[in-house]
mmCIF file of C-alpha atoms and ligand atoms in Angstrom:
data_model
loop_
_atom_site.group_PDB
_atom_site.id
_atom_site.type_symbol
_atom_site.label_atom_id
_atom_site.label_comp_id
_atom_site.label_asym_id
_atom_site.label_seq_id
_atom_site.Cartn_x
_atom_site.Cartn_y
_atom_site.Cartn_z
ATOM 1 C CA UNK A 1 20.580 -111.970 37.918
ATOM 2 C CA UNK A 2 22.024 -115.247 36.749
ATOM 3 C CA UNK A 3 25.080 -114.146 35.442
ATOM 4 C CA UNK A 4 25.592 -111.536 37.521
ATOM 5 C CA UNK A 5 29.323 -112.089 38.838
ATOM 6 C CA UNK A 6 28.463 -111.047 42.391
ATOM 7 C CA UNK A 7 26.497 -113.901 42.801
ATOM 8 C CA UNK A 8 28.005 -117.234 43.905
ATOM 9 C CA UNK A 9 25.618 -120.065 44.092
ATOM 10 C CA UNK A 10 23.100 -119.590 40.935
ATOM 11 C CA UNK A 11 20.557 -121.837 42.852
ATOM 12 C CA UNK A 12 20.177 -119.472 45.813
ATOM 13 C CA UNK A 13 19.719 -116.586 43.063
ATOM 14 C CA UNK A 14 17.292 -118.625 41.073
ATOM 15 C CA UNK A 15 15.445 -119.352 44.231
ATOM 16 C CA UNK A 16 15.257 -115.563 45.226
ATOM 17 C CA UNK A 17 13.860 -114.892 41.853
ATOM 18 C CA UNK A 18 11.344 -117.704 42.241
ATOM 19 C CA UNK A 19 10.698 -116.520 45.700
ATOM 20 C CA UNK A 20 9.804 -112.525 44.124
ATOM 21 C CA UNK A 21 7.762 -113.953 41.182
ATOM 22 C CA UNK A 22 5.603 -116.096 43.027
ATOM 23 C CA UNK A 23 5.297 -113.419 45.618
ATOM 24 C CA UNK A 24 4.747 -110.888 42.652
ATOM 25 C CA UNK A 25 2.120 -112.848 41.100
ATOM 26 C CA UNK A 26 0.088 -113.842 44.685
ATOM 27 C CA UNK A 27 0.154 -110.039 45.229
ATOM 28 C CA UNK A 28 -1.306 -109.422 41.477
ATOM 29 C CA UNK A 29 -4.014 -112.256 42.034
ATOM 30 C CA UNK A 30 -4.639 -110.411 45.636
ATOM 31 C CA UNK A 31 -5.411 -107.230 44.114
ATOM 32 C CA UNK A 32 -7.500 -108.217 41.147
ATOM 33 C CA UNK A 33 -9.616 -110.609 43.687
ATOM 34 C CA UNK A 34 -10.030 -107.453 45.489
ATOM 35 C CA UNK A 35 -10.359 -104.868 42.496
ATOM 36 C CA UNK A 36 -12.583 -107.698 40.601
ATOM 37 C CA UNK A 37 -16.261 -106.203 42.187
ATOM 38 C CA UNK A 38 -15.291 -102.256 42.131
ATOM 39 C CA UNK A 39 -13.784 -103.143 38.563
ATOM 40 C CA UNK A 40 -16.762 -105.071 37.390
ATOM 41 C CA UNK A 41 -18.703 -101.959 38.358
ATOM 42 C CA UNK A 42 -16.834 -99.257 36.569
ATOM 43 C CA UNK A 43 -16.764 -101.364 33.475
ATOM 44 C CA UNK A 44 -20.338 -102.319 33.321
ATOM 45 C CA UNK A 45 -21.148 -98.563 34.181
ATOM 46 C CA UNK A 46 -18.605 -97.518 31.219
ATOM 47 C CA UNK A 47 -20.269 -100.067 28.495
ATOM 48 C CA UNK A 48 -23.986 -98.809 29.987
ATOM 49 C CA UNK A 49 -22.828 -95.052 29.359
ATOM 50 C CA UNK A 50 -21.138 -95.822 25.832
ATOM 51 C CA UNK A 51 -24.120 -97.794 24.788
ATOM 52 C CA UNK A 52 -26.482 -95.398 26.117
ATOM 53 C CA UNK A 53 -25.088 -92.740 24.538
ATOM 54 C CA UNK A 54 -24.360 -94.037 21.379
ATOM 55 C CA UNK A 55 -27.891 -95.147 21.688
ATOM 56 C CA UNK A 56 -29.324 -91.695 21.922
ATOM 57 C CA UNK A 57 -26.841 -90.802 19.401
ATOM 58 C CA UNK A 58 -28.057 -93.433 16.396
ATOM 59 C CA UNK A 59 -32.110 -92.764 17.019
ATOM 60 C CA UNK A 60 -31.837 -88.613 16.905
ATOM 61 C CA UNK A 61 -29.417 -88.324 14.397
ATOM 62 C CA UNK A 62 -30.214 -91.698 12.447
ATOM 63 C CA UNK A 63 -33.272 -93.167 13.368
ATOM 64 C CA UNK A 64 -33.334 -95.692 10.298
ATOM 65 C CA UNK A 65 -29.973 -97.081 10.517
ATOM 66 C CA UNK A 66 -26.932 -95.781 8.423
ATOM 67 C CA UNK A 67 -28.083 -93.123 6.091
ATOM 68 C CA UNK A 68 -27.946 -93.780 2.390
ATOM 69 C CA UNK A 69 -24.898 -91.925 1.674
ATOM 70 C CA UNK A 70 -23.185 -93.572 4.656
ATOM 71 C CA UNK A 71 -23.686 -96.788 3.413
ATOM 72 C CA UNK A 72 -22.416 -95.977 -0.252
ATOM 73 C CA UNK A 73 -19.049 -94.610 1.309
ATOM 74 C CA UNK A 74 -18.630 -97.931 3.210
ATOM 75 C CA UNK A 75 -19.494 -100.166 0.979
ATOM 76 C CA UNK A 76 -16.193 -102.496 0.072
ATOM 77 C CA UNK A 77 -15.049 -103.586 -3.225
ATOM 78 C CA UNK A 78 -13.414 -107.074 -4.533
ATOM 79 C CA UNK A 79 -9.462 -106.468 -4.025
ATOM 80 C CA UNK A 80 -9.060 -105.815 -7.952
ATOM 81 C CA UNK A 81 -11.540 -103.117 -8.109
ATOM 82 C CA UNK A 82 -10.644 -101.826 -4.630
ATOM 83 C CA UNK A 83 -6.911 -101.333 -6.448
ATOM 84 C CA UNK A 84 -8.162 -100.042 -9.091
ATOM 85 C CA UNK A 85 -10.067 -97.317 -7.282
ATOM 86 C CA UNK A 86 -7.224 -96.436 -5.471
ATOM 87 C CA UNK A 87 -5.029 -96.040 -9.189
ATOM 88 C CA UNK A 88 -7.912 -94.259 -10.319
ATOM 89 C CA UNK A 89 -7.863 -91.869 -7.431
ATOM 90 C CA UNK A 90 -4.275 -91.113 -8.049
ATOM 91 C CA UNK A 91 -4.925 -90.673 -11.931
ATOM 92 C CA UNK A 92 -7.029 -87.751 -10.962
ATOM 93 C CA UNK A 93 -4.552 -86.412 -8.948
ATOM 94 C CA UNK A 94 -1.931 -86.262 -11.232
ATOM 95 C CA UNK A 95 -4.535 -84.934 -13.601
ATOM 96 C CA UNK A 96 -5.293 -81.890 -11.159
ATOM 97 C CA UNK A 97 -1.722 -80.763 -10.545
ATOM 98 C CA UNK A 98 -1.038 -81.224 -14.265
ATOM 99 C CA UNK A 99 -1.617 -77.710 -14.949
ATOM 100 C CA UNK A 100 1.104 -75.308 -14.528
ATOM 101 C CA UNK A 101 0.938 -73.143 -11.477
ATOM 102 C CA UNK A 102 3.624 -70.754 -12.511
ATOM 103 C CA UNK A 103 1.509 -70.089 -15.815
ATOM 104 C CA UNK A 104 2.169 -66.098 -16.449
ATOM 105 C CA UNK A 105 6.070 -66.552 -15.748
ATOM 106 C CA UNK A 106 8.004 -66.345 -18.461
ATOM 107 C CA UNK A 107 8.081 -69.549 -20.747
ATOM 108 C CA UNK A 108 11.745 -70.631 -20.003
ATOM 109 C CA UNK A 109 11.139 -70.405 -16.038
ATOM 110 C CA UNK A 110 8.020 -72.072 -16.434
ATOM 111 C CA UNK A 111 9.043 -74.874 -18.380
ATOM 112 C CA UNK A 112 12.147 -75.242 -15.704
ATOM 113 C CA UNK A 113 10.006 -74.941 -13.010
ATOM 114 C CA UNK A 114 7.132 -77.310 -14.233
ATOM 115 C CA UNK A 115 9.449 -79.813 -15.311
ATOM 116 C CA UNK A 116 11.187 -80.262 -12.025
ATOM 117 C CA UNK A 117 7.533 -80.154 -10.119
ATOM 118 C CA UNK A 118 6.613 -82.759 -12.551
ATOM 119 C CA UNK A 119 8.329 -85.978 -10.172
ATOM 120 C CA UNK A 120 8.707 -83.494 -7.397
ATOM 121 C CA UNK A 121 7.970 -84.807 -3.810
ATOM 122 C CA UNK A 122 5.617 -81.702 -3.368
ATOM 123 C CA UNK A 123 3.569 -82.655 -6.367
ATOM 124 C CA UNK A 124 3.328 -86.275 -4.686
ATOM 125 C CA UNK A 125 2.269 -85.048 -1.225
ATOM 126 C CA UNK A 126 -0.391 -82.860 -2.760
ATOM 127 C CA UNK A 127 -1.560 -85.575 -4.721
ATOM 128 C CA UNK A 128 -1.897 -87.840 -1.661
ATOM 129 C CA UNK A 129 -3.384 -85.251 0.496
ATOM 130 C CA UNK A 130 -6.431 -85.542 -1.908
ATOM 131 C CA UNK A 131 -6.700 -88.998 -2.655
ATOM 132 C CA UNK A 132 -10.047 -90.698 -2.450
ATOM 133 C CA UNK A 133 -11.634 -87.036 -1.823
ATOM 134 C CA UNK A 134 -13.812 -87.446 -5.245
ATOM 135 C CA UNK A 135 -14.211 -91.286 -4.740
ATOM 136 C CA UNK A 136 -18.028 -91.543 -3.616
ATOM 137 C CA UNK A 137 -18.510 -95.674 -3.330
ATOM 138 C CA UNK A 138 -16.270 -97.299 -1.034
ATOM 139 C CA UNK A 139 -14.870 -94.169 0.328
ATOM 140 C CA UNK A 140 -13.592 -95.751 3.547
ATOM 141 C CA UNK A 141 -11.859 -98.615 1.959
ATOM 142 C CA UNK A 142 -9.898 -95.924 -0.182
ATOM 143 C CA UNK A 143 -8.527 -94.159 2.434
ATOM 144 C CA UNK A 144 -8.195 -97.395 4.204
ATOM 145 C CA UNK A 145 -5.819 -98.639 1.166
ATOM 146 C CA UNK A 146 -4.115 -94.827 0.475
ATOM 147 C CA UNK A 147 -3.085 -95.337 4.041
ATOM 148 C CA UNK A 148 -1.845 -99.169 3.738
ATOM 149 C CA UNK A 149 -0.020 -98.195 0.245
ATOM 150 C CA UNK A 150 1.512 -94.874 1.128
ATOM 151 C CA UNK A 151 4.900 -95.911 0.868
ATOM 152 C CA UNK A 152 4.093 -98.339 -2.184
ATOM 153 C CA UNK A 153 2.829 -95.297 -3.803
ATOM 154 C CA UNK A 154 6.157 -93.581 -3.141
ATOM 155 C CA UNK A 155 8.194 -96.132 -4.676
ATOM 156 C CA UNK A 156 6.600 -96.004 -7.788
ATOM 157 C CA UNK A 157 7.036 -92.514 -7.629
ATOM 158 C CA UNK A 158 10.204 -92.233 -7.133
ATOM 159 C CA UNK A 159 11.274 -94.813 -9.305
ATOM 160 C CA UNK A 160 10.289 -93.051 -12.496
ATOM 161 C CA UNK A 161 6.762 -94.285 -12.705
ATOM 162 C CA UNK A 162 7.732 -96.464 -16.195
ATOM 163 C CA UNK A 163 5.193 -98.898 -16.153
ATOM 164 C CA UNK A 164 1.452 -97.707 -15.158
ATOM 165 C CA UNK A 165 0.182 -97.244 -11.805
ATOM 166 C CA UNK A 166 -2.406 -100.348 -12.091
ATOM 167 C CA UNK A 167 0.445 -102.508 -13.742
ATOM 168 C CA UNK A 168 2.656 -101.930 -11.329
ATOM 169 C CA UNK A 169 0.616 -102.164 -7.902
ATOM 170 C CA UNK A 170 -2.276 -103.708 -8.889
ATOM 171 C CA UNK A 171 -1.141 -106.600 -11.369
ATOM 172 C CA UNK A 172 2.678 -106.577 -9.701
ATOM 173 C CA UNK A 173 3.076 -105.560 -6.572
ATOM 174 C CA UNK A 174 -0.167 -106.533 -4.731
ATOM 175 C CA UNK A 175 -1.198 -109.007 -7.342
ATOM 176 C CA UNK A 176 -4.578 -108.361 -7.022
ATOM 177 C CA UNK A 177 -5.495 -107.960 -10.858
ATOM 178 C CA UNK A 178 -4.000 -109.562 -14.274
ATOM 179 C CA UNK A 179 -3.995 -107.815 -17.462
ATOM 180 C CA UNK A 180 -7.442 -107.759 -19.220
ATOM 181 C CA UNK A 181 -8.672 -110.745 -20.813
ATOM 182 C CA UNK A 182 -6.374 -112.430 -18.397
ATOM 183 C CA UNK A 183 -8.121 -114.593 -14.951
ATOM 184 C CA UNK A 184 -7.439 -116.116 -11.683
ATOM 185 C CA UNK A 185 -4.320 -116.740 -9.094
ATOM 186 C CA UNK A 186 -1.908 -117.192 -12.173
ATOM 187 C CA UNK A 187 -3.424 -114.996 -14.659
ATOM 188 C CA UNK A 188 -4.340 -117.632 -17.783
ATOM 189 C CA UNK A 189 -6.144 -116.865 -20.323
ATOM 190 C CA UNK A 190 -9.566 -116.584 -20.397
ATOM 191 C CA UNK A 191 -11.938 -119.065 -22.237
ATOM 192 C CA UNK A 192 -11.895 -118.727 -25.848
ATOM 193 C CA UNK A 193 -8.594 -116.684 -25.339
ATOM 194 C CA UNK A 194 -7.238 -113.452 -24.462
ATOM 195 C CA UNK A 195 -7.059 -111.953 -27.600
ATOM 196 C CA UNK A 196 -11.173 -112.460 -28.288
ATOM 197 C CA UNK A 197 -12.487 -114.123 -25.190
ATOM 198 C CA UNK A 198 -15.668 -115.936 -25.341
ATOM 199 C CA UNK A 199 -16.005 -115.273 -28.955
ATOM 200 C CA UNK A 200 -16.706 -111.717 -28.518
ATOM 201 C CA UNK A 201 -19.816 -112.306 -27.578
ATOM 202 C CA UNK A 202 -19.712 -112.886 -23.520
ATOM 203 C CA UNK A 203 -17.903 -111.799 -19.999
ATOM 204 C CA UNK A 204 -14.880 -113.753 -19.163
ATOM 205 C CA UNK A 205 -15.836 -114.645 -15.341
ATOM 206 C CA UNK A 206 -13.066 -112.894 -13.048
ATOM 207 C CA UNK A 207 -11.770 -110.946 -16.442
ATOM 208 C CA UNK A 208 -8.757 -108.838 -15.331
ATOM 209 C CA UNK A 209 -8.698 -110.280 -11.575
ATOM 210 C CA UNK A 210 -6.860 -113.314 -9.568
ATOM 211 C CA UNK A 211 -10.548 -114.526 -9.233
ATOM 212 C CA UNK A 212 -13.278 -115.903 -11.006
ATOM 213 C CA UNK A 213 -12.952 -119.599 -13.316
ATOM 214 C CA UNK A 214 -12.660 -117.909 -16.757
ATOM 215 C CA UNK A 215 -15.741 -119.116 -17.751
ATOM 216 C CA UNK A 216 -18.290 -117.076 -20.554
ATOM 217 C CA UNK A 217 -21.153 -115.424 -19.417
ATOM 218 C CA UNK A 218 -22.774 -114.947 -22.958
ATOM 219 C CA UNK A 219 -24.259 -112.225 -23.847
ATOM 220 C CA UNK A 220 -28.235 -112.228 -24.697
ATOM 221 C CA UNK A 221 -28.337 -114.630 -28.306
ATOM 222 C CA UNK A 222 -25.743 -116.770 -27.686
ATOM 223 C CA UNK A 223 -24.766 -119.922 -26.025
ATOM 224 C CA UNK A 224 -22.408 -122.699 -25.661
ATOM 225 C CA UNK A 225 -19.090 -122.584 -23.633
ATOM 226 C CA UNK A 226 -17.454 -120.246 -26.082
ATOM 227 C CA UNK A 227 -20.298 -118.136 -26.753
ATOM 228 C CA UNK A 228 -19.925 -119.442 -30.244
ATOM 229 C CA UNK A 229 -23.279 -120.829 -30.965
ATOM 230 C CA UNK A 230 -27.004 -118.965 -31.307
ATOM 231 C CA UNK A 231 -29.194 -119.510 -28.258
ATOM 232 C CA UNK A 232 -32.420 -121.432 -28.410
ATOM 233 C CA UNK A 233 -35.042 -118.485 -29.731
ATOM 234 C CA UNK A 234 -32.306 -117.123 -32.177
ATOM 235 C CA UNK A 235 -30.566 -118.074 -35.660
ATOM 236 C CA UNK A 236 -27.450 -117.285 -37.476
ATOM 237 C CA UNK A 237 -28.072 -113.919 -39.442
ATOM 238 C CA UNK A 238 -24.184 -113.790 -40.219
ATOM 239 C CA UNK A 239 -20.889 -116.397 -40.314
ATOM 240 C CA UNK A 240 -17.683 -116.783 -41.363
ATOM 241 C CA UNK A 241 -14.283 -117.741 -39.867
ATOM 242 C CA UNK A 242 -14.009 -115.380 -37.675
ATOM 243 C CA UNK A 243 -17.538 -114.047 -36.694
ATOM 244 C CA UNK A 244 -20.955 -115.131 -35.879
ATOM 245 C CA UNK A 245 -24.057 -113.296 -35.699
ATOM 246 C CA UNK A 246 -27.123 -114.244 -34.073
ATOM 247 C CA UNK A 247 -30.578 -112.519 -34.283
ATOM 248 C CA UNK A 248 -33.786 -113.181 -32.393
ATOM 249 C CA UNK A 249 -36.555 -115.497 -33.939
ATOM 250 C CA UNK A 250 -39.548 -113.749 -35.553
ATOM 251 C CA UNK A 251 -41.835 -112.740 -32.479
ATOM 252 C CA UNK A 252 -44.366 -115.540 -32.976
ATOM 253 C CA UNK A 253 -41.591 -118.505 -32.876
ATOM 254 C CA UNK A 254 -41.950 -120.890 -29.917
ATOM 255 C CA UNK A 255 -38.416 -122.245 -29.478
ATOM 256 C CA UNK A 256 -36.233 -122.368 -32.282
ATOM 257 C CA UNK A 257 -36.040 -121.123 -35.939
ATOM 258 C CA UNK A 258 -33.982 -121.730 -38.774
ATOM 259 C CA UNK A 259 -34.016 -118.311 -40.237
ATOM 260 C CA UNK A 260 -35.817 -114.618 -40.373
ATOM 261 C CA UNK A 261 -39.667 -114.400 -40.704
ATOM 262 C CA UNK A 262 -42.798 -116.188 -39.542
ATOM 263 C CA UNK A 263 -41.894 -119.100 -41.754
ATOM 264 C CA UNK A 264 -39.098 -120.266 -40.205
ATOM 265 C CA UNK A 265 -40.136 -121.179 -36.924
ATOM 266 C CA UNK A 266 -39.985 -124.599 -35.636
ATOM 267 C CA UNK A 267 -43.735 -123.975 -33.661
ATOM 268 C CA UNK A 268 -45.824 -121.134 -32.653
ATOM 269 C CA UNK A 269 -46.630 -119.614 -29.642
ATOM 270 C CA UNK A 270 -50.283 -119.405 -27.911
ATOM 271 C CA UNK A 271 -52.290 -117.005 -30.131
ATOM 272 C CA UNK A 272 -50.365 -118.315 -33.145
ATOM 273 C CA UNK A 273 -51.211 -120.713 -35.664
ATOM 274 C CA UNK A 274 -48.772 -122.540 -38.220
ATOM 275 C CA UNK A 275 -50.299 -121.865 -41.758
ATOM 276 C CA UNK A 276 -48.838 -123.774 -44.710
ATOM 277 C CA UNK A 277 -48.168 -120.960 -46.577
ATOM 278 C CA UNK A 278 -47.734 -118.009 -44.393
ATOM 279 C CA UNK A 279 -46.026 -119.363 -41.336
ATOM 280 C CA UNK A 280 -47.186 -118.326 -37.835
ATOM 281 C CA UNK A 281 -50.255 -116.214 -38.312
ATOM 282 C CA UNK A 282 -52.255 -114.501 -35.669
ATOM 283 C CA UNK A 283 -55.183 -116.240 -34.299
ATOM 284 C CA UNK A 284 -58.547 -113.845 -34.377
ATOM 285 C CA UNK A 285 -59.666 -115.153 -30.713
ATOM 286 C CA UNK A 286 -62.675 -112.938 -31.078
ATOM 287 C CA UNK A 287 -64.231 -115.059 -33.954
ATOM 288 C CA UNK A 288 -62.834 -118.081 -33.231
ATOM 289 C CA UNK A 289 -64.269 -117.972 -29.427
ATOM 290 C CA UNK A 290 -68.008 -117.634 -29.199
ATOM 291 C CA UNK A 291 -67.294 -116.713 -25.809
ATOM 292 C CA UNK A 292 -64.045 -114.715 -25.852
ATOM 293 C CA UNK A 293 -65.501 -112.440 -23.736
ATOM 294 C CA UNK A 294 -68.366 -112.607 -21.167
ATOM 295 C CA UNK A 295 -70.760 -109.755 -19.867
ATOM 296 C CA UNK A 296 -71.319 -106.281 -20.611
ATOM 297 C CA UNK A 297 -67.527 -106.602 -22.696
ATOM 298 C CA UNK A 298 -66.831 -106.276 -26.360
ATOM 299 C CA UNK A 299 -63.837 -108.323 -27.683
ATOM 300 C CA UNK A 300 -60.184 -106.961 -29.244
ATOM 301 C CA UNK A 301 -58.038 -108.833 -31.202
ATOM 302 C CA UNK A 302 -54.684 -108.542 -31.017
ATOM 303 C CA UNK A 303 -51.226 -110.253 -32.509
ATOM 304 C CA UNK A 304 -50.897 -113.037 -30.313
ATOM 305 C CA UNK A 305 -53.735 -112.031 -28.126
ATOM 306 C CA UNK A 306 -56.942 -110.511 -27.442
ATOM 307 C CA UNK A 307 -58.550 -108.199 -24.636
ATOM 308 C CA UNK A 308 -62.005 -107.658 -23.481
ATOM 309 C CA UNK A 309 -63.339 -104.172 -23.323
ATOM 310 C CA UNK A 310 -66.019 -102.805 -21.024
ATOM 311 C CA UNK A 311 -69.113 -101.723 -23.562
ATOM 312 C CA UNK A 312 -70.599 -98.087 -23.114
ATOM 313 C CA UNK A 313 -72.876 -97.346 -19.777
ATOM 314 C CA UNK A 314 -75.930 -97.375 -22.063
ATOM 315 C CA UNK A 315 -75.499 -101.116 -22.821
ATOM 316 C CA UNK A 316 -76.662 -104.435 -21.948
ATOM 317 C CA UNK A 317 -74.141 -106.192 -24.335
ATOM 318 C CA UNK A 318 -72.225 -104.859 -27.331
ATOM 319 C CA UNK A 319 -70.377 -105.682 -30.179
ATOM 320 C CA UNK A 320 -67.587 -102.713 -29.962
ATOM 321 C CA UNK A 321 -67.006 -99.578 -27.927
ATOM 322 C CA UNK A 322 -69.804 -96.416 -27.894
ATOM 323 C CA UNK A 323 -73.227 -95.911 -27.656
ATOM 324 C CA UNK A 324 -74.308 -97.018 -30.870
ATOM 325 C CA UNK A 325 -72.823 -100.468 -30.555
ATOM 326 C CA UNK A 326 -74.933 -102.080 -27.777
ATOM 327 C CA UNK A 327 -76.904 -105.277 -28.275
ATOM 328 C CA UNK A 328 -79.752 -104.490 -26.049
ATOM 329 C CA UNK A 329 -80.072 -101.518 -23.917
ATOM 330 C CA UNK A 330 -79.159 -101.262 -20.430
ATOM 331 C CA UNK A 331 -81.964 -100.533 -17.571
ATOM 332 C CA UNK A 332 -83.080 -96.695 -17.869
ATOM 333 C CA UNK A 333 -81.497 -96.514 -21.397
ATOM 334 C CA UNK A 334 -84.163 -96.591 -24.306
ATOM 335 C CA UNK A 335 -83.214 -97.298 -28.131
ATOM 336 C CA UNK A 336 -83.904 -94.257 -29.985
ATOM 337 C CA UNK A 337 -84.656 -95.152 -33.929
ATOM 338 C CA UNK A 338 -83.838 -92.065 -35.290
ATOM 339 C CA UNK A 339 -79.925 -91.934 -33.140
ATOM 340 C CA UNK A 340 -79.744 -95.629 -33.525
ATOM 341 C CA UNK A 341 -78.234 -95.570 -29.685
ATOM 342 C CA UNK A 342 -79.453 -96.211 -26.593
ATOM 343 C CA UNK A 343 -80.357 -92.721 -24.811
ATOM 344 C CA UNK A 344 -81.139 -91.739 -21.348
HETATM 345 C C1 NAG B 401 -27.405 -123.413 -24.184
HETATM 346 O O1 NAG B 401 -27.261 -124.977 -24.028
HETATM 347 C C2 NAG B 401 -27.273 -125.049 -23.115
HETATM 348 C C3 NAG B 401 -26.641 -126.783 -23.764
HETATM 349 O O2 NAG B 401 -26.604 -127.140 -25.237
HETATM 350 C C4 NAG B 401 -29.045 -125.568 -22.990
HETATM 351 O O3 NAG B 401 -29.578 -126.432 -22.068
HETATM 352 C C5 NAG B 401 -29.510 -124.397 -23.084
HETATM 353 O O4 NAG B 401 -30.633 -124.286 -23.049
HETATM 354 C C6 NAG B 401 -29.208 -123.349 -23.972
HETATM 355 N N1 NAG B 401 -29.705 -121.561 -23.251
HETATM 356 C C7 NAG B 401 -30.242 -121.010 -24.056
HETATM 357 C C8 NAG B 401 -30.595 -119.757 -24.163
HETATM 358 O O5 NAG B 401 -29.894 -121.631 -25.492
#
């Protein structure tokens, strides 16, 4: 308007435009103010209606919130795992479509037909149509990713598929994963080196992803930053320049030990005592403690412990199980000399 050659006086035109704008805004505001009560009413009604409907829907179909199946499908995986899920389902698609559809024809024709099908648009479409169909957990996320990265999947398909899809997409294009035994934003080697992280006895936090700190979470029995020493309660049963094997101390050991067997314990657990000749040996509580069991019970010793069991119902106190082990007979029972037990 301003540059319209028909306009001689720019400022007049400006004023006209201004005026027009002001009028328009005023009218719009006026419209809004007038419409507001009914607008609010309509919106309120709509909200109530949808909420009411949603409410009845959820109460009638799923009374206890989303079903297990549903929450499984809506689960969310971290970025690298999600990308792997996508490339895995794509791989499944490749497998699904790898068998010849032209079986039964003559070999040469089939070969030719299959050869062109292998890298064809038709096959890609078939794969893409069924992406995520077999995915159980986080299926919704899978479908979202498939949609978001449709272009990239096509690009990989048409660019000759030289690299594995996972490496190309998840490590390269999307940069959410790293090669195995590398971690973090810059994909640096895990603690202990990418060759054998955590000395082969632990998991590197963030292994294969752009996350984590690369620290080792040692397997049971291993300890230290590198998992290259034995944890308390374990001893080195084998060690050479490259290999370490830690084994559990004897079950009666309390804390560390210097090797296998009861004699190597630094200390014994409760219920065991240190014997100068045999190391940790069981304490027979039933004999060591006169009142190990009280009342109508008898004592059974076990390794490192003991238990109290109920006497026979004919007994009032006993030394073992059965009516022939009574100390005294219970009320309404009398001792039978011949049988050697309490009888009714
Ligand atoms: C591992 O080593 C640390 C430091 O030496 C120690 O505090 C911790 O108790 C050890 N853990 C086990 C299970 O041996």
